[in-house]
Amino acid sequence: MSDSGTIELACLGRPFQLGMLYDCRTDALIPGITLWDFEMLKKNINNRPQPKTGFKIIASDSSEDKAAALKVSASLEASFLSGLVSVKGSADYLNDNKKSKHQSRVTLQYRTTTRYEQLTMEHLGAGNVKHCNVFQEGSATHVVTALMYGAQAFFIFDREVLSNENHQEIQGDLQASIKNIPSISIKGQASLKMNEMEREKIKKFTCTFHGDFALDNNPVSYVDAIKVYSELPKLLGEHGEKAVPLTAWLYPLKKLDSAAAQLVREINVNLIRHAQKIMDKLDDFKIQCQDLMRDDIAIQFPEINDKIRKCKDLLSEYKTVLQKHLSRLLPSIRSGGKEEQELADYLNRNERSPFKGALLTKYLNEREREMNVVRSYLDVMKDVPVISSSNNLDKVVLKASNNYVIAFAFSSLNEDEPYLSDLGNYLKEQSCNNEKQVSYNLNSSKTEKWFCSEDVKAFTRENIQSFLDFKEANKGKENIEFCIASIPDELSTASSIHVYERGRLISSQYELPSKPPMPVFLSAEHDCIHLQIKPPDRGVSCVDSYCISYQSAQSSEWTELYTDGVVDQVTVKQLQPHKEYCFTCKAVCRPGVSLTSDTTSFFRTHPCAPPGAPTVKQVKSESATVVWEVPASVGKDVLVTGYVLEFRECTKDQENEKPWKSVKSTNRECILHELKRDTDYTVKVSAVCVNDEMSLPSSETVFSACLKGKHSVEVGSGSFKNRSSRIHKGNPSIYRLELHQKMKEDDFNQYTFGRKVEDVKNKVILLLGSTGAGKTTLINVMVNYILGVKWQDPYRFKLINEVTNRTQAESQTPNVSSYELYSQPGFQIPYSLTIVDTPGFGDTKGIKHDKLITKQVKSFLCSPLGIDHIDAVCLVVQASLVRLSANQKYIFDSVLSIFGKDMAENIIILVTFADSKDVPVLEAIKAADLPCKKNTKGQPTHFKFNNTAVYADNMVEQHTTVGSDSDDDEEDDQTLDEIVWTSTFKQMKTFFKTLGNIESKDLMLTIQVLEERVRLEKAMSSLTPQITAGLSKLSEIKRFQQCLKNQNDKMDQNVNFEKEIEVMKANRAPANCFNMNCNNCFFTCHSNCFLPAEDPVQTCAVMENDHCIICPGNCHYSFHSRENFMWTYETKVETKTIKELKENFMEAKGEFMDTKQMLETLEKDLCKIKDKLMNLIKLSTDCMKRLDEIALKPKSLSTAEYLEILIKTEKEEKRPGFEDRIVELEDIKKEALLLEKIARGEDLLVTEL
């Protein structure tokens, strides 16, 4: 467009006035400079009314349509795009863009004109311009000669479109509703009648107002908009005095004076449209970025959000760069300083830059695709929480209750984006005014993204499935937590599994084991089934062991068995004969277990155990008599109907082995005929059950068929010798029985001898005694009797081998041990026997060791792996004791306090070192009133033994010197030893006969006693220190009360009177062990606390429901700490005035009080402490009452008198370590005295004060 004509220009809220100068090169008003004086301008203005009103519905949000609605010319639009023009009022509509693509928008435009004003020839005629010097300045190109006044308003209605809604339908509904507004405003509010559905629709509309009207409140809803729309005409004033310039007409100054500046050329419309499209595209990309940033995935993963935000910021920066360049370039082209080609080149340069639309579209589509891929993964893991930051991940990992945290980690969300770097570098080059432009090469930055790789996505899916399977397998565990997080890891592509153990990362690429194949059946026995374990397809390297679960066909319960490490075969033991079982398998790793495999079909165990290994009873010429034991275990309702004996000749060449010959038998003895002389044979036997089902064959036995005339003798105790190991060669030689360790716990061990026989009853004896009483040797004597050893046999047996480097002052048995001797041929007793051996009491390790023994016995009796009944509690004592020492009384009281009253008739006295008829210790036991079984004479049921002969030399060497005195002495000694042997074994026979007739007692009442003991000990652990602290505090409070009362009586005259008072001070004393301390109560709650350093405080034994049950305040665990200090208390005498005492008291309470309030507060404190102490005392009293009812010995601690004797004895004997033992005894004595007072019903709060 040339500069020859008048220009019609939209005002866009700018302050146009008639006569103002305007520069069309920059589209700027020139304020303050005019061609006429103000008074002259006001005269001769042509003014005429121009009323016109209309509305328009605008469905588009493009900048071109917005410009058309405001009647903005292409040239002015270019200036607006470049930032040369700023708009106000209704023109702000140009700046209001949609915030999201998920947004439907319809705009209602209201436009009204009121009047038209223009200058006349009185102003523009020749010679009428007053200030001609303005033409020479060149600051303006046009003058405003006419203005159209009126007002515009834009009601912008937005409605969010949900993912499940149709955008076009929503747009149509919105447009239809907006069209009704003008008609509703005319008809009035009464016409606004809508049904419920229509009301719900309009509630979702939001309204934004841009107008040239002054409103009290801008409309925000559809209803508000109707109200405002109807009031718009009134807002212009009665005569339209509040109207604003809408359109201006500009006259070229060149036509008034040839010296004036002029607009050389207008910008080509095509170039303007090109620039407009670039700007619109950038705005669209920013909207897309905004949408992506609001997506749940971007919110959950800040790494994605940061990349999109960076892209958005770069787009904003690039738009600013474009605007600045255009704002410099447009005025130069319009004034003729530069050619249009420069603008064309600059705009074309965009197509060769990284900001090219296709590249931005590709990048943002990739981000959206990445988010969709992540969303699809999260949908699969919908029940797993997403951790959005590393700080939150630390909180989960370091959470005290979490032993393990399994995190599914997205490892590539934070990877570098070369394209964003290219965008940033391009902008840096632009800021340096680098005119050289190199075409951006897309291929140079093209790498395959992780979310585009099919292999990577397949691997990630496998990882997710493994993660979810593992979560499902460990559902319900409280110490394991699962989460999803973004954790950058260059070594992993897309995803990995991170495993944390107690806050420490143990692996960033952990392979969780997948569901393993089901176990493969290999073979079955009567009580076990052998299985093959196949490893899982994934996570084999992280498998530590396997968990085998099995279930019988008759039960719904599953039993679990864990393998010892990674194995390919496992034997499931302790099954029932002739039962069907199915099996499953789980892989076990550090944090948990895999999913359970499929269940196998049912496999049946054999109907019974194999018979015992054949034993050759007798060998004759060409025949042998073989015997064997019945199967040790037979299935329910299974009947053994016979046996099949198989035998064959032994050959050295395995390839030429002889075939098996079989013989059937209906009993446990069979004669093998037609044997070859002097030939070795192998023999085995199988049991035949109903329906011709057979057991597995027994172990094979090899024997030799003798030459004619030779024969074997029947087997006796020598058969046990053949299965034992010799530990001493001599006369006799000593053999140690081969035991099988059944179970090993911290407090006890269990051993078995022989094979269990189900249908034979089992007797249980528990041996107790002091160190040196001879328990261990007595047990060995019992074993030799049971196995049928004779005096003349050249061998003896030992069940327990004494530790030779221990002194007689130390116990030979370190732990409680049980020995189950299963009945078998050759036994001299008709039942199986379980011997429970206990460590000796009263050795040099002191009373703490004795308490530990009592604890071990309790643990054994209460363990489900221990015993379920006792036939005899055997107190082992030495015969020579004239009276029980205080130590021995203490020992027996401590041990017997474990048992219930029903055990009294099962307590038997076993006397050792008995070498005469008189047994002094019996009188001592009667005098001590120890509860035990009595015989018809009222004497304690007892058995006398002398263990000295059991391992004595039973062979006299033949010397050449006849009549030697030494030989006679040896013969006399041997005769005496044989007499002692015979006497002891007779007593042993009587003992086992009596044991067979004793009624067994279950442990129900004994376990109740033990439970009450635990409650009493817990109460005492609190009571003893708290009595000390509490009573001291009571005394201190009472003295302070008395001081206050005295001061109150004499008013203020004694306020400065000094008084000596006793104050209890809490001190932190160093300790050589760790203690659990409450630093709120200044109290040691658990001395010698064994809690591992890495374990949380709330797992200490004194904590229940996160609170301490010991400290006076029952404080939260957060007030406690594990320290190598302990709190002690001492009473100090301090001199203080009454005033100081009151001030200290108010400072401690944190508030001002008068004397009356102090006395009331002190009374409450007294009540609280008394209540706390009385609760503990009541708990102790209740426990003792219950123990009186059910316990054999109600007092778990011996009397203070006994303890005092023990202390004196220790002081006199001064054995090594006596000082430490005295300290222990003194502590126990304090508790004993306290218990005695409780038992007598004394008021501790009075007596202790």
Coordinates of C-alpha atoms in Angstrom, one line a residue, residues 315-793:
L315 CA 10.0 -22.0 22.6
S316 CA 9.1 -18.8 24.6
E317 CA 12.7 -17.6 24.3
Y318 CA 12.7 -18.3 20.6
K319 CA 9.4 -16.4 20.2
T320 CA 10.9 -13.5 22.0
V321 CA 13.9 -13.6 19.7
L322 CA 11.6 -13.6 16.6
Q323 CA 9.6 -10.6 18.0
K324 CA 12.7 -8.6 18.7
H325 CA 14.1 -9.2 15.2
L326 CA 10.7 -8.4 13.6
S327 CA 10.4 -5.2 15.8
R328 CA 13.7 -4.0 14.3
L329 CA 13.1 -5.2 10.8
L330 CA 9.5 -4.0 10.1
P331 CA 10.1 -0.2 10.7
S332 CA 13.3 -0.4 8.5
I333 CA 11.4 -2.0 5.7
R334 CA 8.4 0.4 6.0
S335 CA 10.7 3.4 6.0
G336 CA 12.6 2.1 3.0
G337 CA 15.9 1.3 4.9
K338 CA 15.7 -2.4 4.1
E339 CA 14.2 -4.6 1.5
E340 CA 11.3 -7.0 2.1
Q341 CA 13.6 -9.8 1.0
E342 CA 15.4 -9.6 4.3
L343 CA 12.2 -10.4 6.1
A344 CA 11.5 -13.3 3.7
D345 CA 15.0 -14.7 4.2
Y346 CA 14.7 -14.4 8.0
L347 CA 11.3 -16.2 8.0
N348 CA 12.7 -18.9 5.7
R349 CA 15.6 -19.4 8.0
N350 CA 13.1 -20.8 10.6
E351 CA 12.4 -23.7 8.2
R352 CA 16.1 -24.6 8.3
S353 CA 16.5 -24.2 12.1
P354 CA 16.0 -26.7 14.9
F355 CA 12.7 -24.8 15.6
K356 CA 11.3 -26.1 12.4
G357 CA 7.7 -27.1 13.0
A358 CA 8.2 -30.7 11.8
L359 CA 11.1 -31.2 14.3
L360 CA 9.2 -29.7 17.2
T361 CA 6.2 -31.9 16.3
K362 CA 8.4 -34.9 16.2
Y363 CA 10.0 -34.2 19.6
L364 CA 6.8 -33.5 21.4
N365 CA 5.2 -36.5 19.8
E366 CA 8.1 -38.6 21.1
R367 CA 7.5 -37.2 24.6
E368 CA 3.9 -38.0 24.4
R369 CA 4.7 -41.5 23.2
E370 CA 7.2 -41.9 26.0
M371 CA 4.5 -40.9 28.5
N372 CA 2.0 -43.2 26.9
V373 CA 4.4 -46.1 27.2
V374 CA 5.1 -45.3 30.8
R375 CA 1.4 -44.9 31.4
S376 CA 0.7 -48.3 30.0
Y377 CA 3.3 -49.7 32.4
L378 CA 1.8 -47.9 35.3
D379 CA -1.7 -49.2 34.4
V380 CA -0.3 -52.7 34.7
M381 CA 1.3 -51.8 38.1
K382 CA -1.8 -49.7 39.2
D383 CA -1.6 -50.9 42.8
V384 CA 2.0 -49.9 43.3
P385 CA 2.7 -46.4 44.6
V386 CA 4.9 -44.1 42.5
I387 CA 7.7 -42.2 44.3
S388 CA 8.1 -38.8 42.6
S389 CA 11.4 -37.6 44.0
S390 CA 14.7 -39.0 45.4
N391 CA 13.9 -37.5 48.8
N392 CA 10.6 -39.4 49.0
L393 CA 12.4 -42.5 47.9
D394 CA 14.9 -42.0 50.7
K395 CA 12.0 -41.8 53.2
V396 CA 10.6 -45.1 52.0
V397 CA 14.0 -46.8 51.9
L398 CA 15.0 -45.6 55.3
K399 CA 11.6 -46.3 57.0
A400 CA 12.3 -48.2 60.2
S401 CA 9.7 -50.8 59.5
N402 CA 11.0 -51.7 56.1
N403 CA 13.7 -54.4 56.0
Y404 CA 13.5 -54.5 52.3
V405 CA 12.3 -52.1 49.6
I406 CA 11.8 -53.4 46.0
A407 CA 11.7 -50.5 43.5
F408 CA 10.8 -50.8 39.9
A409 CA 13.1 -48.2 38.4
F410 CA 12.7 -46.4 35.2
S411 CA 16.3 -45.8 34.4
S412 CA 16.1 -43.8 31.1
L413 CA 13.6 -41.1 31.8
N414 CA 16.4 -38.7 32.7
E415 CA 18.6 -39.4 29.7
D416 CA 20.1 -36.5 27.8
E417 CA 18.1 -34.9 25.0
P418 CA 20.5 -33.8 22.2
Y419 CA 17.6 -32.0 20.4
L420 CA 17.0 -29.7 23.4
S421 CA 20.7 -29.0 23.5
D422 CA 20.6 -28.1 19.8
L423 CA 17.7 -25.7 20.5
G424 CA 19.6 -24.0 23.3
N425 CA 22.8 -23.7 21.2
Y426 CA 20.8 -22.2 18.3
L427 CA 19.4 -19.5 20.6
K428 CA 22.9 -18.7 21.8
E429 CA 24.1 -18.3 18.2
Q430 CA 21.1 -15.9 17.6
S431 CA 22.0 -13.9 20.7
C432 CA 25.5 -13.4 19.2
N433 CA 23.9 -12.0 16.0
N434 CA 25.4 -14.8 14.0
E435 CA 24.0 -14.2 10.5
K436 CA 25.5 -17.4 9.1
Q437 CA 22.8 -20.1 9.1
V438 CA 23.7 -23.8 8.6
S439 CA 20.8 -26.1 7.8
Y440 CA 20.0 -28.2 10.8
N441 CA 20.7 -31.9 10.1
L442 CA 18.0 -34.0 11.7
N443 CA 20.0 -37.3 11.1
S444 CA 22.9 -36.0 13.2
S445 CA 20.9 -36.3 16.4
K446 CA 18.8 -39.3 15.5
T447 CA 19.1 -42.2 17.9
E448 CA 16.6 -44.9 18.7
K449 CA 14.7 -44.0 21.8
W450 CA 14.1 -46.7 24.5
F451 CA 10.4 -46.5 24.1
C452 CA 10.6 -47.1 20.4
S453 CA 12.7 -50.3 20.6
E454 CA 10.5 -53.4 20.5
D455 CA 13.2 -55.4 22.2
V456 CA 13.5 -52.9 25.1
K457 CA 9.7 -52.8 25.5
A458 CA 9.5 -56.6 25.6
F459 CA 12.3 -56.7 28.2
T460 CA 10.6 -54.0 30.3
R461 CA 7.3 -56.0 30.2
E462 CA 9.2 -59.0 31.5
N463 CA 10.7 -56.9 34.2
I464 CA 7.2 -55.6 35.2
Q465 CA 5.7 -59.1 35.2
S466 CA 8.6 -60.3 37.4
F467 CA 8.1 -57.4 39.7
L468 CA 4.3 -57.9 40.0
D469 CA 4.7 -61.6 40.5
F470 CA 7.2 -61.1 43.3
K471 CA 4.9 -58.5 44.9
E472 CA 2.0 -60.9 44.7
A473 CA 4.1 -63.7 46.2
N474 CA 5.1 -61.6 49.2
K475 CA 1.7 -60.0 49.8
G476 CA 1.0 -59.6 53.5
K477 CA 4.6 -59.3 54.6
E478 CA 5.0 -56.3 56.9
N479 CA 8.7 -55.7 56.5
I480 CA 8.8 -55.3 52.7
E481 CA 7.5 -52.5 50.5
F482 CA 7.2 -52.1 46.8
C483 CA 7.3 -48.9 44.8
I484 CA 8.0 -47.3 41.4
A485 CA 10.6 -44.6 40.9
S486 CA 12.7 -42.9 38.3
I487 CA 16.3 -43.8 39.1
P488 CA 18.9 -42.8 36.4
D489 CA 21.2 -45.7 35.6
E490 CA 23.5 -45.6 32.6
L491 CA 24.1 -49.4 32.9
S492 CA 20.4 -50.2 32.5
T493 CA 18.2 -49.5 29.5
A494 CA 14.6 -48.4 30.2
S495 CA 14.1 -50.3 33.5
S496 CA 15.7 -52.3 36.3
I497 CA 14.8 -53.7 39.7
H498 CA 16.5 -52.0 42.7
V499 CA 16.6 -53.8 46.0
Y500 CA 17.4 -52.1 49.3
E501 CA 18.1 -53.9 52.5
R502 CA 17.7 -51.9 55.7
G503 CA 18.3 -48.7 53.8
R504 CA 21.3 -49.9 51.8
L505 CA 21.2 -50.6 48.1
I506 CA 22.3 -54.2 47.5
S507 CA 21.7 -54.3 43.8
S508 CA 20.6 -51.9 41.0
Q509 CA 20.0 -54.7 38.6
Y510 CA 18.4 -57.4 40.8
E511 CA 16.8 -60.3 39.0
L512 CA 13.7 -61.3 40.9
P513 CA 13.2 -65.0 40.6
S514 CA 10.2 -65.9 38.4
K515 CA 7.7 -68.7 39.1
P516 CA 9.7 -72.0 39.0
P517 CA 8.6 -75.1 37.3
M518 CA 6.8 -77.6 39.5
P519 CA 9.0 -80.2 41.3
V520 CA 9.7 -83.5 39.5
F521 CA 9.0 -86.7 41.4
L522 CA 12.1 -89.0 41.6
S523 CA 11.2 -91.6 44.2
A524 CA 9.4 -92.3 47.4
E525 CA 10.1 -94.0 50.7
H526 CA 7.7 -94.6 53.6
D527 CA 8.4 -91.3 55.3
C528 CA 9.9 -89.2 52.6
I529 CA 9.7 -88.3 48.9
H530 CA 12.7 -87.3 46.7
L531 CA 12.1 -84.5 44.3
Q532 CA 14.1 -82.8 41.6
I533 CA 14.0 -79.0 41.7
K534 CA 14.3 -77.1 38.4
P535 CA 15.4 -73.5 38.5
P536 CA 13.2 -70.6 37.4
D537 CA 13.5 -69.1 34.0
R538 CA 14.5 -65.7 35.4
G539 CA 16.5 -64.6 38.4
V540 CA 18.5 -67.8 38.9
S541 CA 21.6 -65.9 40.0
C542 CA 19.7 -64.3 42.9
V543 CA 18.1 -67.5 44.3
D544 CA 19.5 -68.4 47.7
S545 CA 17.4 -71.5 48.4
Y546 CA 14.0 -73.1 47.6
C547 CA 10.8 -73.5 49.7
I548 CA 9.0 -76.8 49.2
S549 CA 5.4 -76.8 50.3
Y550 CA 3.5 -80.1 50.6
Q551 CA 0.0 -81.2 51.5
S552 CA -1.6 -84.5 52.1
A553 CA -4.7 -85.6 50.2
Q554 CA -6.6 -85.7 53.5
S555 CA -5.6 -82.2 54.7
S556 CA -6.0 -78.6 53.6
E557 CA -2.9 -77.5 55.5
W558 CA 0.3 -76.8 53.7
T559 CA 3.7 -77.5 55.3
E560 CA 6.8 -75.6 54.2
L561 CA 10.3 -76.9 54.0
Y562 CA 13.3 -74.7 53.1
T563 CA 16.4 -76.2 51.4
D564 CA 19.9 -75.5 52.7
G565 CA 21.2 -73.4 49.8
V566 CA 20.5 -73.9 46.1
V567 CA 20.1 -77.6 45.3
D568 CA 18.7 -79.5 42.4
Q569 CA 17.3 -82.3 44.5
V570 CA 15.5 -82.3 47.8
T571 CA 14.1 -84.9 50.2
V572 CA 10.8 -84.1 52.0
K573 CA 11.0 -85.9 55.3
Q574 CA 8.7 -86.6 58.2
L575 CA 5.8 -87.8 56.0
Q576 CA 3.3 -90.4 57.0
P577 CA 3.4 -93.9 55.4
H578 CA 0.8 -94.8 52.9
K579 CA -0.4 -91.3 52.3
E580 CA -0.6 -89.2 49.1
Y581 CA 1.1 -85.9 48.9
C582 CA 1.3 -83.1 46.4
F583 CA 4.1 -80.5 46.2
T584 CA 4.8 -77.0 45.1
C585 CA 8.0 -75.0 44.9
K586 CA 9.0 -71.4 45.5
A587 CA 12.4 -69.8 44.9
V588 CA 13.8 -67.9 47.9
C589 CA 16.0 -64.8 47.6
R590 CA 17.1 -62.2 50.1
P591 CA 14.1 -60.0 50.0
G592 CA 11.4 -62.7 49.7
V593 CA 10.1 -65.6 47.7
S594 CA 8.8 -66.1 44.1
L595 CA 5.4 -67.1 43.0
T596 CA 4.5 -70.7 43.9
S597 CA 4.9 -73.2 41.1
D598 CA 2.0 -75.3 39.8
T599 CA 1.0 -78.1 42.0
T600 CA 2.2 -81.6 41.2
S601 CA -0.1 -84.6 41.1
F602 CA -0.4 -86.7 44.2
F603 CA 2.4 -89.2 45.0
R604 CA 2.0 -91.9 47.6
T605 CA 4.6 -92.9 50.2
H606 CA 5.3 -96.6 50.7
P607 CA 2.9 -98.4 53.1
C608 CA 5.5 -98.9 55.8
A609 CA 9.2 -98.4 56.6
P610 CA 11.7 -100.9 55.5
P611 CA 12.3 -103.7 58.0
G612 CA 15.4 -103.6 60.1
A613 CA 18.6 -104.7 58.5
P614 CA 18.8 -108.6 58.6
T615 CA 20.9 -110.0 61.4
V616 CA 22.4 -113.4 61.2
K617 CA 21.2 -115.2 64.3
Q618 CA 22.8 -118.5 63.6
V619 CA 24.9 -120.1 60.8
K620 CA 25.0 -123.8 60.3
S621 CA 26.3 -126.1 57.6
E622 CA 24.7 -124.9 54.3
S623 CA 22.0 -122.7 56.1
A624 CA 21.7 -119.6 58.1
T625 CA 18.9 -118.2 60.3
V626 CA 18.3 -114.6 59.7
V627 CA 16.1 -112.3 61.9
W628 CA 15.1 -108.6 61.5
E629 CA 13.1 -105.9 63.2
V630 CA 9.6 -105.0 62.2
P631 CA 9.2 -101.8 60.2
A632 CA 9.6 -98.9 62.6
S633 CA 6.7 -97.1 61.1
V634 CA 3.5 -98.4 59.5
G635 CA 0.8 -96.4 57.9
K636 CA -2.7 -96.0 59.3
D637 CA -4.9 -99.0 58.6
V638 CA -2.0 -100.8 57.0
L639 CA -1.3 -104.4 57.9
V640 CA 2.0 -106.1 57.3
T641 CA 1.1 -109.6 56.1
G642 CA 4.6 -111.0 55.5
Y643 CA 8.1 -110.4 54.3
V644 CA 10.2 -111.2 51.2
L645 CA 13.9 -112.0 51.9
E646 CA 16.3 -111.7 49.0
F647 CA 19.9 -113.0 49.0
R648 CA 22.7 -113.7 46.6
E649 CA 26.4 -114.5 46.5
C650 CA 28.8 -111.6 46.7
T651 CA 31.1 -111.2 43.7
K652 CA 34.0 -108.8 43.2
D653 CA 33.1 -108.3 39.6
Q654 CA 30.0 -106.1 39.4
E655 CA 29.4 -107.0 35.8
N656 CA 28.9 -110.6 36.7
E657 CA 26.7 -110.2 39.8
K658 CA 24.6 -113.1 40.7
P659 CA 20.8 -112.8 40.5
W660 CA 18.8 -112.3 43.7
K661 CA 17.0 -115.3 45.2
S662 CA 13.9 -114.6 47.2
V663 CA 12.2 -116.4 50.1
K664 CA 8.8 -115.5 51.6
S665 CA 8.2 -115.5 55.4
T666 CA 5.2 -114.6 57.5
N667 CA 7.3 -113.8 60.6
R668 CA 10.5 -112.0 61.4
E669 CA 12.7 -115.0 61.1
C670 CA 13.8 -117.0 58.1
I671 CA 16.2 -119.9 57.4
L672 CA 18.2 -119.7 54.2
H673 CA 19.0 -123.1 52.8
E674 CA 21.4 -124.4 50.2
L675 CA 24.2 -122.0 51.0
K676 CA 27.7 -122.7 49.7
R677 CA 30.3 -123.2 52.3
D678 CA 32.8 -120.5 53.0
T679 CA 31.0 -118.1 50.7
D680 CA 29.9 -114.5 51.4
Y681 CA 26.2 -113.6 50.9
T682 CA 24.3 -110.3 50.7
V683 CA 20.8 -110.4 52.2
K684 CA 18.0 -107.8 52.4
V685 CA 14.3 -107.9 53.4
S686 CA 11.1 -106.1 52.3
A687 CA 7.8 -106.0 54.1
V688 CA 4.6 -107.1 52.2
C689 CA 1.4 -105.3 53.1
V690 CA -2.3 -105.8 52.1
N691 CA -3.0 -105.5 48.4
D692 CA 0.5 -106.8 47.8
E693 CA 2.0 -103.4 48.3
M694 CA 5.6 -103.6 49.4
S695 CA 8.0 -101.5 51.4
L696 CA 11.4 -100.5 50.2
P697 CA 14.1 -103.2 51.0
S698 CA 16.1 -102.9 54.1
S699 CA 19.8 -102.2 54.3
E700 CA 21.9 -105.0 53.0
T701 CA 23.8 -107.3 55.4
V702 CA 26.8 -109.4 54.3
F703 CA 27.6 -112.6 56.1
S704 CA 29.7 -115.7 55.5
A705 CA 28.5 -119.3 55.4
C706 CA 30.9 -121.2 57.7
L707 CA 32.5 -124.6 57.1
K708 CA 30.9 -127.6 58.5
G709 CA 31.0 -127.7 62.3
K710 CA 31.3 -124.0 62.8
H711 CA 28.3 -122.1 64.0
S712 CA 27.5 -118.6 65.3
V713 CA 26.3 -117.5 68.7
E714 CA 23.3 -115.3 69.2
V715 CA 23.9 -111.6 69.1
G716 CA 23.8 -109.6 72.4
S717 CA 25.1 -106.2 73.4
G718 CA 28.0 -106.8 71.0
S719 CA 25.7 -105.8 68.1
F720 CA 25.7 -102.2 69.5
K721 CA 29.5 -102.3 69.7
N722 CA 29.7 -103.0 66.0
R723 CA 27.7 -99.7 65.4
S724 CA 29.8 -97.6 67.8
S725 CA 33.3 -96.0 67.6
R726 CA 36.0 -96.8 70.0
I727 CA 37.4 -93.9 72.0
H728 CA 39.6 -95.8 74.4
K729 CA 41.5 -99.1 74.2
G730 CA 41.9 -101.0 77.4
N731 CA 40.3 -103.4 79.8
P732 CA 37.6 -102.7 79.2
S733 CA 37.6 -100.7 75.9
I734 CA 35.2 -97.8 75.8
Y735 CA 32.9 -97.1 72.8
R736 CA 30.9 -94.0 72.1
L737 CA 27.4 -94.6 70.8
E738 CA 26.7 -93.1 67.4
L739 CA 24.0 -90.5 67.8
H740 CA 22.0 -88.6 65.3
Q741 CA 21.5 -84.9 66.0
K742 CA 17.7 -84.3 65.7
M743 CA 17.6 -80.6 66.5
K744 CA 19.9 -77.9 67.7
E745 CA 18.5 -74.7 69.2
D746 CA 20.2 -71.9 71.2
D747 CA 19.2 -73.3 74.5
F748 CA 19.1 -77.1 73.9
N749 CA 20.2 -79.9 71.7
Q750 CA 18.3 -83.1 70.8
Y751 CA 19.9 -86.5 69.8
T752 CA 18.5 -89.8 68.9
F753 CA 19.9 -93.4 69.1
G754 CA 18.4 -96.1 66.9
R755 CA 15.3 -96.0 64.8
K756 CA 12.0 -94.8 66.1
V757 CA 9.3 -97.5 66.7
E758 CA 5.8 -96.0 66.6
D759 CA 3.9 -98.6 68.7
V760 CA 6.4 -98.6 71.6
K761 CA 5.7 -96.2 74.5
N762 CA 8.3 -93.6 75.4
K763 CA 9.3 -92.7 79.0
V764 CA 10.9 -89.3 79.7
I765 CA 13.2 -88.6 82.7
L766 CA 14.7 -85.2 83.5
L767 CA 17.9 -85.2 85.6
L768 CA 18.8 -82.2 87.8
G769 CA 21.6 -81.8 90.2
S770 CA 24.5 -79.7 91.3
T771 CA 27.9 -79.7 89.7
G772 CA 29.9 -82.8 90.8
A773 CA 26.8 -84.8 91.7
G774 CA 27.7 -87.4 89.0
K775 CA 24.8 -86.9 86.6
T776 CA 26.8 -87.5 83.4
T777 CA 28.4 -90.7 84.7
L778 CA 25.0 -91.9 86.0
I779 CA 23.5 -91.5 82.6
N780 CA 26.3 -93.6 81.1
V781 CA 25.6 -96.3 83.7
M782 CA 22.0 -96.3 82.7
V783 CA 23.0 -96.7 79.0
N784 CA 25.2 -99.7 79.8
Y785 CA 22.4 -101.3 81.7
I786 CA 19.9 -100.7 79.0
L787 CA 22.2 -102.1 76.3
G788 CA 22.7 -105.3 78.4
V789 CA 26.4 -105.0 79.1
K790 CA 27.8 -107.7 81.5
W791 CA 30.6 -107.3 83.9
Q792 CA 32.8 -109.7 82.0
D793 CA 32.3 -108.0 78.6

